[in-house]
Tab-separated table of C-alpha atoms in Angstrom:
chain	number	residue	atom	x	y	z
F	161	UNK	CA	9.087	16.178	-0.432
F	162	UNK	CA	6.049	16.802	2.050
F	163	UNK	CA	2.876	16.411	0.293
F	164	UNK	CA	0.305	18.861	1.318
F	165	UNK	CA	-3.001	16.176	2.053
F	166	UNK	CA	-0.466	13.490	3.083
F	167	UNK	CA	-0.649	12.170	6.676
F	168	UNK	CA	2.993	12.515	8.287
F	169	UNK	CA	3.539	11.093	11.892
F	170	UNK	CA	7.287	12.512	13.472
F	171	UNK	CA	9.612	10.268	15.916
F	172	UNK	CA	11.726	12.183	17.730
F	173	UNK	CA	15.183	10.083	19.129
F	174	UNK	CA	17.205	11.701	22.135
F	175	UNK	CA	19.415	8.762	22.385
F	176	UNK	CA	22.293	7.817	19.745
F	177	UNK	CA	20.863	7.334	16.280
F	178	UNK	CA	23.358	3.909	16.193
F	179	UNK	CA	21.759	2.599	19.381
F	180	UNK	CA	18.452	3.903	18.990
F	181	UNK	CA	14.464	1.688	19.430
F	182	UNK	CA	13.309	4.074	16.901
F	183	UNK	CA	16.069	3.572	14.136
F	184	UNK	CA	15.086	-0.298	14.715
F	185	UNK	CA	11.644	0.771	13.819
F	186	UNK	CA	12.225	3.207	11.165
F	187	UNK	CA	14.483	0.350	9.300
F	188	UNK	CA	11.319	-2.922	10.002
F	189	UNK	CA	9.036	0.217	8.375
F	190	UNK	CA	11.140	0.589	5.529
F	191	UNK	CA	11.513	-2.999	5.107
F	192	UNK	CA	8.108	-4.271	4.946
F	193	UNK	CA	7.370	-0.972	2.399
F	194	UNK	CA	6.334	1.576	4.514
F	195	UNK	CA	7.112	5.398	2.741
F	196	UNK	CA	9.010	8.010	4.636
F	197	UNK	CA	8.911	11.424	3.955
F	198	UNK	CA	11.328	13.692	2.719
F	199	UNK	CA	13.746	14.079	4.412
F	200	UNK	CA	13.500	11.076	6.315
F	201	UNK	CA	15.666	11.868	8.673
F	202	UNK	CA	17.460	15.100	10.036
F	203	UNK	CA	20.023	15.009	12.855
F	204	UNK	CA	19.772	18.493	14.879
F	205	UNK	CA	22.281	19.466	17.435
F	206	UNK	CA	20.714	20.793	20.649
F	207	UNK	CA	22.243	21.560	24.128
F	208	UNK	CA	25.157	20.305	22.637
F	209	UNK	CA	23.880	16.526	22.099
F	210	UNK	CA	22.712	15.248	18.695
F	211	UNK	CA	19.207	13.878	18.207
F	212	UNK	CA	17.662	12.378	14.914
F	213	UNK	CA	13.800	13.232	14.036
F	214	UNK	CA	12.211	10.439	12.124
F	215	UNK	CA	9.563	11.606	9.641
F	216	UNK	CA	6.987	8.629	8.479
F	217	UNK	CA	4.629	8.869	5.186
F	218	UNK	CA	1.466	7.278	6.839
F	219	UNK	CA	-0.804	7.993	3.445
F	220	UNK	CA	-0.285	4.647	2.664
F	221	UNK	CA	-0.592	1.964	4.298
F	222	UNK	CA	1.491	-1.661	4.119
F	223	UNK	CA	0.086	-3.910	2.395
F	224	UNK	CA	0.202	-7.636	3.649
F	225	UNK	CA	-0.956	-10.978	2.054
F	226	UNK	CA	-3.766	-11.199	5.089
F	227	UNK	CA	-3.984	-7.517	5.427
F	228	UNK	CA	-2.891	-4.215	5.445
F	229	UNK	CA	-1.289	-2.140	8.448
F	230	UNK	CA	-1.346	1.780	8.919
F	231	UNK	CA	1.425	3.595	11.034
F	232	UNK	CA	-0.447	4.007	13.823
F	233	UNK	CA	-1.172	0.018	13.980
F	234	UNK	CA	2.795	-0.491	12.956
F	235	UNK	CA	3.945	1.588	15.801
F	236	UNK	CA	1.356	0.273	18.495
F	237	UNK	CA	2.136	-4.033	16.985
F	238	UNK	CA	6.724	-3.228	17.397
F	239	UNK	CA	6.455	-1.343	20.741
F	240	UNK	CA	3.828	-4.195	22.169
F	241	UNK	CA	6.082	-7.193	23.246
F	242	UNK	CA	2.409	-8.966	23.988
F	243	UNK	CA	1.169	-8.404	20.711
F	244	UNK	CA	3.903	-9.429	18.973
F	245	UNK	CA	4.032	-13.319	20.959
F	246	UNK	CA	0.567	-13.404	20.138
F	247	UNK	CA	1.292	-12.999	16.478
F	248	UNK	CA	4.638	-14.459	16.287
F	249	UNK	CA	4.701	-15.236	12.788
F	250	UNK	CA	2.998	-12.136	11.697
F	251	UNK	CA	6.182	-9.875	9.481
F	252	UNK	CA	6.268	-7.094	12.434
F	253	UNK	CA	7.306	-9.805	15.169
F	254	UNK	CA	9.437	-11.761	12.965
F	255	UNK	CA	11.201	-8.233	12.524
F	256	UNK	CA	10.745	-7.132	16.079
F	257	UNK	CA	12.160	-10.465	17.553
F	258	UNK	CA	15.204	-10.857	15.015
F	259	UNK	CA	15.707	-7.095	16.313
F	260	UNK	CA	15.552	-8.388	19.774
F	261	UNK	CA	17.684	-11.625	19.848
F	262	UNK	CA	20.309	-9.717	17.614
F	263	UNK	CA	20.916	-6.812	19.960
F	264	UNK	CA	20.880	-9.899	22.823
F	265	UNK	CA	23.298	-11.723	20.949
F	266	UNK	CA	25.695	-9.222	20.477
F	267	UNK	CA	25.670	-7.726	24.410
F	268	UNK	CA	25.979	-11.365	25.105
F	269	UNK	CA	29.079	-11.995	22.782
F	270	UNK	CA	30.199	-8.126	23.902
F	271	UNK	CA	30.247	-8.959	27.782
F	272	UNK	CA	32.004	-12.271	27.430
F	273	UNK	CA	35.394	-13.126	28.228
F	274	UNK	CA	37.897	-13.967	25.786
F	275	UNK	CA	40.037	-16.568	26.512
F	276	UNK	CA	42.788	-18.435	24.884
F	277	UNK	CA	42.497	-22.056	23.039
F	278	UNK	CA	45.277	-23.803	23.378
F	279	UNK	CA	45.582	-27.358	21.819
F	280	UNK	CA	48.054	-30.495	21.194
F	281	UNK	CA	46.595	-32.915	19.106
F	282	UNK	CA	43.261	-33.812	19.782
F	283	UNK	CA	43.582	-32.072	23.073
F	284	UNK	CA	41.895	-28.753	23.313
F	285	UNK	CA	41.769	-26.264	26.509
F	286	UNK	CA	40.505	-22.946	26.709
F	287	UNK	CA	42.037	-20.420	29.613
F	288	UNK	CA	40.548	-17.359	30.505
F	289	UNK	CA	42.232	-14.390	32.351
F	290	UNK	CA	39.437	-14.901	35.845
F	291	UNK	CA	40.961	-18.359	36.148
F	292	UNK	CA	42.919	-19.238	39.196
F	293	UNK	CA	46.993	-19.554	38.341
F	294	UNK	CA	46.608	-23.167	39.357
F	295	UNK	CA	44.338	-23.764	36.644
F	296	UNK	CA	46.315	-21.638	33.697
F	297	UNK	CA	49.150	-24.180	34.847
F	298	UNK	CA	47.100	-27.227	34.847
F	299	UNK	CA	45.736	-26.097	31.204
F	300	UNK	CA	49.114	-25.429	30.034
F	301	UNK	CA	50.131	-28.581	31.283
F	302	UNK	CA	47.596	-30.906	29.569
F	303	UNK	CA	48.584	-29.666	25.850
């Protein structure tokens, strides 16, 4: 429920909720304690594309061991690449760059070929489909 006196900041997302920065961010805020208001989140239709609006409880802010951390500051630290190699270990870039190498990870694994393992023994090849017949034959032919 909105609390008249409460500080409210909104995010507004016009890409896919799924593949969205800003769902990132709403779920490292949520992690490290941060209050949202209520609702949340509402999906809207509009021009015939869905968007999500993100609503943040900013009364309050986190609460670390060597500090604490309003929205604002939250917000500014995750969208600042810089700040968060200077303060690599701080809980926002920890969150920020497990966020980062996960969504590399996974384009990485996405746009990779797939090939086949094929083995005898303790021989092992692996074909892919972009190899040249020759080699497919040559594979084939060692296991």
């Amino acid at each position: 429920m909105i609390k008249q006196g409460n500080t409210y900041h909104i995010v507004v997302d016009h890409d896919d909720v799924r593949r969205s920065p800003n769902t990132d961010m709403a779920a490292a805020w949520h992690s490290l304690g941060g209050a949202f208001g209520t609702p949340q989140l509402e999906k809207v239709m509009e021009a015939g594309k869905p968007y999500a609006t993100w609503v943040y409880d900013g009364t309050e802010p986190i609460v670390f061991p060597d500090g604490k951390m309003t929205f604002e500051e939250f917000q500014k630290a995750w969208n600042s690449l810089a700040w968060c190699q200077t303060n690599e270990w701080h809980p926002v870039a920890v969150m920020r760059a497990f966020r980062d190498n996960s969504r590399d990870m996974k384009r990485q694994a996405h746009e990779m070929a797939t090939g086949i393992r094929l083995r005898k023994g303790l021989t092992t090849a692996v074909v892919y489909d972009h190899y040249p017949e020759w080699l497919k034959q040559d594979a084939a032919r060692l296991v």
